[in-house]
Amino acid sequence: MTLNAFLFQVLNGLSSASGLFLIAAGLSLIFGVTRIVNLAHGSLYMLGTYIAYSFATKLGGAFGFWGGILATALIVGVIGALIEVVLLRRIYRAPELFQLLATFALVLVINDAALWLWGPSDLLGPRAPGFRGAIEVLGRRLPSYDLLLIVIGPLVLLLLHVILARTRFGRLVRAATQDREMVGALGVNQAILFTSVFALGAALAGLGGALQIAREPANLAMDLTALGDAFVVVVVGGMGSIPGAYLAAVIIAEVKALCVGIGVVDFGFVTINFSKFTLVAEFLVMAIVLIARPYGLLGKAQAAVRSIAEPEEPIRPATPLLKALGVAIFALLLCLPLLAQGSPYLLVLGIDVLIAVIFAASLHFIMGPGGMHSFGHAAYFGLGAYGAALLAKWLGVPFGIALVAAPLLALAGALLFGWFAVRLSGVYLAMLTLAFAQIVWAAVFQWEGFTGGSNGVIGVWPPPPFDRSWVFFLLTLIIAAAAVLLLRRFLFAPFGYAMRAGRDSTLRAEAIGIDVKRVHWLGFAIAGCVCGVAGGLFAFAKGSISPETIHINRSIDGLVMVLLGGVQTLTGPIVGASVFAMLQDTVMRQTEYWRALMGAIILVLVLAFPQGIAGAIGSLWRKLGGRA
Amino acid sequence: MSVLALRALSKSFGGVHAVRDVSFEIGKGEFLAMIGPNGAGKSTCFNMINGQLAPDSGEILCEGRNIAGLAPREIWRLGVGRTFQVAATFGSMTVIENVQMALISHARETLRLWRPAAALHRERALELLAQVGMQDAADRPSRELAYGDVKRVELAIALANDPKLLLMDEPTAGMGASERHGLIELVKRLVVERGISVLFTEHSMDVVFAFADRIIVLARGRLIADGDAATIRDDAQVREVYFGTGKTFAGAAR
């Protein structure tokens, strides 16, 4: 690459950085004041693009375009304010896991709303009036619109800085970011402050999205892509730091642009196409920053989270009643193939449920006793599923070995990602795990030659006798039972206790010699490994695997299963996964708008059933005088 | 050799010299109180000894070995136990499981995946609970305990690795007067029986002057006095430091 080409890519990177900055700044601002990580921030960004598209095409002309962009920022700001008033205000005091889930429910609802309003196809906006041309820079043509974007980023940064530094509103925002309780105690009207901050953050996201219409088409996948990028930027820049967000946006965008610019390089023995590695590069930047500065480049260590979770009962070995119930259910399931002779669908449903049980139990392992709220458990499912499928497809590896390899691959991934994840806690950990999962998903999606890209891998069928669904069902049943019992055994062993001790109080656990990071890392690895088993089974059960199946939605499904069952009980994930998988296979198949339905379920769950099903039954049981 | 020796320990935060050039020693079996007005540097000193803070300069010698900058868990492994100013237990465990957890860690068994933890070291845990008078509450969820009882359980946990030195940060904070004496008497008895050295910070002067073998006084990050109760009481500098802070030794001096 020549120097000129290099500088050109630097300019290119700067123009992408502006969009990244706008969305990350809003996310950071909202988190700083309300302590809520708004997972729907990418959705607001996506709405921005769609709304601006409508303005630009329906009104048309310079007014429709430029006026539309400003109007969009306002509209999205109002939507943000509505979200804050109607939903978030109810959950400021809820455990942060619930806040994350509630905002994710919004992601689903907004996505379906966009599908309903604008339809499924990509919509490319018109070119920007007044900025249609390109400017000769360093012997290449740079679209003048990109030049405008380069200017807008620092301009917004400056504007935000002035607002924060000079106005009363800005002072309140800074004060609340430092100590929310104190600001409340001083008599500041928090309701108005929170609503206006949320509106401002949303408007920034809307503006960022709106500015994209001349560069990329509006599409329904934008919300999560933008969210993943924003997370990386915020984690790198430091939560709550606006200049940090800009710095990180520039770094990330530059690294990506340079990867594209470098393109294909022949090292003699191997040829590497760097433009396929933009996401890996993003991950590397984040990893390096997190090792050197765990709270981001310009971020500060988070104040201790004032935990307001429900107190948890000590774990007790299964009562005879529970054991008998477990054996009875297992026996019943063993007989299912006989009962299901008339309806083969029952076995398919059974396999789905069992795979969901393994998935949820492994997630619960780190989420409940480990206290690590992973928002990216699908990564290990995907590593297992793709590992098994690709081994079978490319190397013709036998079924049994592929099934064993699946958890091993997932284990390797969990060891790698977990090493970083256990260094963080709370929302940082949630964001990092989500970003990792996005990277796995994107790698699968981008690496078309190897993984089949969006088409996935097809024709992965198990050999006889496992090609019969009843045999495969029994295999899945036995593996699922073994996985659940094994995880349970671990939880009652010293390791499980140490993991809970580290969650209950890291400080105290360290003070009695427990290496909390190592214990949690091992827990993370075990959970990933077991999750890989579920992935391997899934690939062979379906005969195919596509990026869709390891999408972030699967990670969230897992969280919903665990919460549905109750995070504080050991049987919770089993109950939750079963109920959820059955719901998904029956009710949700009936409607095109299953995402919105799912979002509604999550919202009801979060607002009405904070303990989950098993948890609710448990406390009811205790209230009635029994001993659960 | 002294159990613990601080040599010219210093730590500053920004421009604030929290601890300046502090040196003192604790002998075997000694019950040493560290006192001083708020902001004197007691907590900073404590947190450097237990590994939560790394000193800017100076040495912390534990039986001759420099432990400055080691992680809290490494310092614990060397036989330094601690209790916290605000006592708490592992809330999701029963009382005895809390103590078992410390014993399991002491035996380096925390990464074991198979044998149920409930059966491990149960006898020893019961013994420890009996020593602090909490054996009857062994199987209760620890989060249901009254605060005074939590302090006792915390003490049992701290004794689980047979410490040679016990660091107690305001052991009686948040307790009533009679409870306070009961707890310190218990600590003192255990210390004498086991030959443990104790370094504790304390705000209630009656406890300090009634129980401590020796007292060191910090003020504005510096060590200004070191001696027995009578010496400290008569020390002009100490009087000056405490004068006007609302605290006098009148009660303890009688």
Short mmCIF file of N, CA, C and O in Angstrom, two decimals, chain A residues 311-316 486 489-490 492-495 497-498 500-501 503-505 507-515 518-519 522 526, chain B residues 52 73 76-77 82 84 86-88 90-94 97 101-102 104-105 109-117 120 141 143 154 157:
data_model
loop_
_atom_site.label_atom_id
_atom_site.label_comp_id
_atom_site.label_asym_id
_atom_site.label_seq_id
_atom_site.Cartn_x
_atom_site.Cartn_y
_atom_site.Cartn_z
N PRO A 311 -32.41 -11.85 48.05
CA PRO A 311 -31.47 -12.77 48.72
C PRO A 311 -31.74 -14.21 48.30
O PRO A 311 -32.87 -14.57 47.99
N GLU A 312 -30.67 -14.98 48.28
CA GLU A 312 -30.80 -16.33 47.76
C GLU A 312 -30.74 -17.35 48.88
O GLU A 312 -29.96 -17.24 49.81
N GLU A 313 -31.57 -18.37 48.78
CA GLU A 313 -31.56 -19.47 49.75
C GLU A 313 -30.29 -20.30 49.56
O GLU A 313 -29.81 -20.45 48.44
N PRO A 314 -29.74 -20.86 50.65
CA PRO A 314 -28.62 -21.81 50.47
C PRO A 314 -29.09 -22.99 49.63
O PRO A 314 -30.27 -23.35 49.66
N ILE A 315 -28.16 -23.57 48.86
CA ILE A 315 -28.58 -24.73 48.05
C ILE A 315 -28.62 -25.97 48.95
O ILE A 315 -27.82 -26.13 49.85
N ARG A 316 -29.60 -26.79 48.71
CA ARG A 316 -29.74 -28.04 49.46
C ARG A 316 -29.76 -29.18 48.48
O ARG A 316 -30.26 -29.03 47.36
N LEU A 486 -24.26 -33.56 35.73
CA LEU A 486 -22.86 -33.20 35.89
C LEU A 486 -22.72 -31.76 36.39
O LEU A 486 -21.99 -31.49 37.36
N ARG A 489 -23.68 -31.61 39.93
CA ARG A 489 -22.62 -32.17 40.77
C ARG A 489 -21.53 -31.11 41.02
O ARG A 489 -21.06 -30.93 42.13
N PHE A 490 -21.15 -30.43 39.95
CA PHE A 490 -20.12 -29.39 40.07
C PHE A 490 -20.54 -28.30 41.07
O PHE A 490 -19.72 -27.77 41.81
N PHE A 492 -22.43 -28.59 43.64
CA PHE A 492 -22.39 -29.02 45.04
C PHE A 492 -20.96 -29.31 45.49
O PHE A 492 -20.71 -29.52 46.67
N ALA A 493 -20.04 -29.34 44.56
CA ALA A 493 -18.63 -29.60 44.88
C ALA A 493 -17.97 -28.31 45.37
O ALA A 493 -18.55 -27.23 45.24
N PRO A 494 -16.78 -28.41 45.95
CA PRO A 494 -16.09 -27.19 46.39
C PRO A 494 -16.04 -26.13 45.30
O PRO A 494 -16.20 -24.94 45.58
N PHE A 495 -15.86 -26.55 44.05
CA PHE A 495 -15.78 -25.58 42.97
C PHE A 495 -17.03 -24.71 42.90
O PHE A 495 -16.96 -23.48 42.79
N TYR A 497 -19.16 -24.07 45.23
CA TYR A 497 -19.20 -23.19 46.40
C TYR A 497 -18.27 -22.00 46.21
O TYR A 497 -18.61 -20.87 46.52
N ALA A 498 -17.07 -22.29 45.69
CA ALA A 498 -16.10 -21.21 45.49
C ALA A 498 -16.64 -20.21 44.48
O ALA A 498 -16.46 -18.99 44.63
N ARG A 500 -19.76 -19.49 43.95
CA ARG A 500 -20.79 -18.67 44.59
C ARG A 500 -20.17 -17.69 45.58
O ARG A 500 -20.63 -16.56 45.73
N ALA A 501 -19.11 -18.16 46.27
CA ALA A 501 -18.44 -17.26 47.21
C ALA A 501 -17.91 -16.04 46.46
O ALA A 501 -18.07 -14.90 46.91
N ARG A 503 -19.06 -14.80 43.77
CA ARG A 503 -20.18 -13.96 43.34
C ARG A 503 -20.75 -13.17 44.52
O ARG A 503 -20.98 -11.98 44.41
N ASP A 504 -20.94 -13.86 45.66
CA ASP A 504 -21.52 -13.20 46.84
C ASP A 504 -20.66 -12.01 47.26
O ASP A 504 -21.17 -10.95 47.56
N SER A 505 -19.36 -12.21 47.33
CA SER A 505 -18.45 -11.12 47.68
C SER A 505 -17.05 -11.44 47.19
O SER A 505 -16.36 -12.26 47.78
N LEU A 507 -14.45 -9.56 47.28
CA LEU A 507 -13.48 -9.09 48.27
C LEU A 507 -13.25 -10.14 49.35
O LEU A 507 -12.12 -10.48 49.69
N ARG A 508 -14.35 -10.67 49.87
CA ARG A 508 -14.22 -11.65 50.95
C ARG A 508 -13.67 -12.98 50.46
O ARG A 508 -12.92 -13.65 51.16
N ALA A 509 -14.07 -13.36 49.26
CA ALA A 509 -13.55 -14.62 48.71
C ALA A 509 -12.04 -14.52 48.53
O ALA A 509 -11.30 -15.44 48.88
N GLU A 510 -11.58 -13.38 48.03
CA GLU A 510 -10.13 -13.21 47.86
C GLU A 510 -9.44 -13.20 49.23
O GLU A 510 -8.32 -13.67 49.37
N ALA A 511 -10.15 -12.66 50.22
CA ALA A 511 -9.55 -12.57 51.56
C ALA A 511 -9.44 -13.92 52.25
O ALA A 511 -8.79 -14.03 53.28
N ILE A 512 -10.10 -14.95 51.72
CA ILE A 512 -9.86 -16.29 52.27
C ILE A 512 -9.16 -17.15 51.23
O ILE A 512 -9.31 -18.36 51.19
N GLY A 513 -8.40 -16.51 50.38
CA GLY A 513 -7.48 -17.25 49.51
C GLY A 513 -8.06 -17.80 48.22
O GLY A 513 -7.40 -18.56 47.53
N ILE A 514 -9.32 -17.44 47.90
CA ILE A 514 -9.88 -17.97 46.66
C ILE A 514 -9.47 -17.08 45.49
O ILE A 514 -9.63 -15.86 45.54
N ASP A 515 -8.94 -17.69 44.47
CA ASP A 515 -8.58 -16.95 43.26
C ASP A 515 -9.85 -16.82 42.42
O ASP A 515 -10.15 -17.67 41.58
N ARG A 518 -9.77 -17.03 38.59
CA ARG A 518 -9.49 -18.35 38.04
C ARG A 518 -10.72 -19.26 38.18
O ARG A 518 -11.07 -19.99 37.26
N VAL A 519 -11.36 -19.19 39.34
CA VAL A 519 -12.55 -20.01 39.56
C VAL A 519 -13.63 -19.66 38.54
O VAL A 519 -14.23 -20.53 37.91
N LEU A 522 -12.73 -20.88 35.05
CA LEU A 522 -13.02 -22.31 34.90
C LEU A 522 -14.52 -22.53 34.73
O LEU A 522 -14.96 -23.34 33.90
N ILE A 526 -16.31 -24.34 31.62
CA ILE A 526 -17.19 -25.52 31.75
C ILE A 526 -18.53 -25.23 31.07
O ILE A 526 -19.04 -26.05 30.31
N GLN B 52 -4.80 -5.01 49.66
CA GLN B 52 -5.74 -4.34 48.77
C GLN B 52 -5.12 -3.13 48.09
O GLN B 52 -5.58 -2.71 47.04
N ARG B 73 -5.10 -12.66 48.45
CA ARG B 73 -5.17 -14.10 48.69
C ARG B 73 -3.80 -14.70 48.96
O ARG B 73 -3.67 -15.68 49.68
N TRP B 76 -3.04 -13.96 52.54
CA TRP B 76 -3.82 -14.87 53.39
C TRP B 76 -3.12 -16.23 53.49
O TRP B 76 -3.06 -16.84 54.54
N ARG B 77 -2.58 -16.68 52.35
CA ARG B 77 -1.89 -17.97 52.34
C ARG B 77 -0.68 -17.98 53.26
O ARG B 77 -0.24 -19.03 53.72
N ARG B 82 -8.09 -11.84 58.22
CA ARG B 82 -8.62 -10.50 58.43
C ARG B 82 -10.13 -10.53 58.64
O ARG B 82 -10.82 -11.45 58.20
N PHE B 84 -13.55 -7.65 58.42
CA PHE B 84 -13.86 -6.40 57.75
C PHE B 84 -14.60 -5.44 58.68
O PHE B 84 -15.26 -5.88 59.62
N VAL B 86 -17.21 -3.60 57.94
CA VAL B 86 -18.62 -3.96 57.83
C VAL B 86 -18.67 -5.47 57.61
O VAL B 86 -18.32 -5.95 56.55
N ALA B 87 -19.06 -6.18 58.64
CA ALA B 87 -19.03 -7.63 58.55
C ALA B 87 -20.08 -8.14 57.59
O ALA B 87 -21.16 -7.56 57.48
N ALA B 88 -19.76 -9.18 56.86
CA ALA B 88 -20.75 -9.83 56.01
C ALA B 88 -20.26 -11.24 55.75
O ALA B 88 -19.08 -11.54 55.92
N PHE B 90 -20.91 -14.93 53.15
CA PHE B 90 -21.39 -15.31 51.82
C PHE B 90 -22.88 -15.59 51.97
O PHE B 90 -23.28 -16.61 52.53
N GLY B 91 -23.69 -14.67 51.48
CA GLY B 91 -25.11 -14.66 51.81
C GLY B 91 -25.90 -15.86 51.32
O GLY B 91 -26.95 -16.17 51.86
N SER B 92 -25.40 -16.56 50.31
CA SER B 92 -26.18 -17.68 49.78
C SER B 92 -25.80 -18.98 50.45
O SER B 92 -26.20 -20.05 50.01
N MET B 93 -25.01 -18.92 51.54
CA MET B 93 -24.59 -20.16 52.20
C MET B 93 -25.07 -20.18 53.64
O MET B 93 -25.38 -19.15 54.23
N THR B 94 -25.07 -21.37 54.21
CA THR B 94 -25.38 -21.48 55.63
C THR B 94 -24.16 -21.05 56.42
O THR B 94 -23.08 -20.85 55.87
N GLU B 97 -21.36 -23.55 56.15
CA GLU B 97 -20.76 -23.56 54.81
C GLU B 97 -19.78 -22.40 54.63
O GLU B 97 -18.78 -22.53 53.93
N MET B 101 -16.09 -23.15 53.61
CA MET B 101 -15.50 -22.53 52.42
C MET B 101 -14.06 -22.10 52.69
O MET B 101 -13.15 -22.35 51.89
N ALA B 102 -13.85 -21.48 53.85
CA ALA B 102 -12.49 -21.04 54.20
C ALA B 102 -11.58 -22.24 54.40
O ALA B 102 -10.41 -22.22 53.99
N ILE B 104 -11.93 -25.20 53.01
CA ILE B 104 -11.70 -25.78 51.69
C ILE B 104 -10.60 -25.01 50.96
O ILE B 104 -9.69 -25.58 50.36
N SER B 105 -10.68 -23.69 51.06
CA SER B 105 -9.66 -22.87 50.41
C SER B 105 -8.30 -23.10 51.05
O SER B 105 -7.28 -23.20 50.37
N GLU B 109 -8.57 -26.79 47.90
CA GLU B 109 -9.49 -27.71 47.22
C GLU B 109 -10.55 -26.98 46.41
O GLU B 109 -11.53 -27.58 45.99
N THR B 110 -10.37 -25.68 46.15
CA THR B 110 -11.46 -24.92 45.54
C THR B 110 -11.75 -25.32 44.10
O THR B 110 -12.82 -25.04 43.59
N LEU B 111 -10.80 -25.95 43.42
CA LEU B 111 -11.07 -26.31 42.02
C LEU B 111 -11.57 -27.75 41.89
O LEU B 111 -11.70 -28.27 40.80
N ARG B 112 -11.85 -28.39 43.01
CA ARG B 112 -12.35 -29.77 42.92
C ARG B 112 -13.79 -29.80 42.46
O ARG B 112 -14.62 -29.01 42.92
N LEU B 113 -14.08 -30.75 41.59
CA LEU B 113 -15.38 -30.75 40.93
C LEU B 113 -16.30 -31.87 41.37
O LEU B 113 -17.46 -31.92 40.97
N TRP B 114 -15.80 -32.82 42.15
CA TRP B 114 -16.61 -34.01 42.33
C TRP B 114 -17.23 -34.19 43.70
O TRP B 114 -18.44 -34.18 43.83
N ARG B 115 -16.40 -34.32 44.75
CA ARG B 115 -16.99 -34.64 46.06
C ARG B 115 -17.82 -33.47 46.58
O ARG B 115 -17.39 -32.33 46.54
N PRO B 116 -19.02 -33.76 47.09
CA PRO B 116 -19.86 -32.68 47.61
C PRO B 116 -19.14 -31.91 48.73
O PRO B 116 -18.53 -32.51 49.61
N ALA B 117 -19.24 -30.62 48.68
CA ALA B 117 -18.52 -29.77 49.63
C ALA B 117 -19.11 -29.88 51.03
O ALA B 117 -18.40 -29.69 52.02
N LEU B 120 -17.16 -31.88 53.48
CA LEU B 120 -15.74 -31.59 53.69
C LEU B 120 -15.51 -30.73 54.92
O LEU B 120 -16.16 -29.70 55.09
N PRO B 141 -29.31 -20.28 57.35
CA PRO B 141 -28.77 -19.40 56.29
C PRO B 141 -28.05 -18.22 56.95
O PRO B 141 -28.61 -17.58 57.84
N ARG B 143 -27.41 -15.28 56.06
CA ARG B 143 -27.93 -13.92 55.90
C ARG B 143 -29.04 -13.59 56.90
O ARG B 143 -29.47 -12.46 56.99
N GLU B 154 -17.69 -14.33 61.23
CA GLU B 154 -16.55 -13.81 60.47
C GLU B 154 -15.23 -14.13 61.19
O GLU B 154 -14.23 -14.45 60.55
N ILE B 157 -14.40 -17.68 60.51
CA ILE B 157 -13.85 -17.81 59.15
C ILE B 157 -12.38 -17.37 59.15
O ILE B 157 -11.52 -18.03 58.56
#
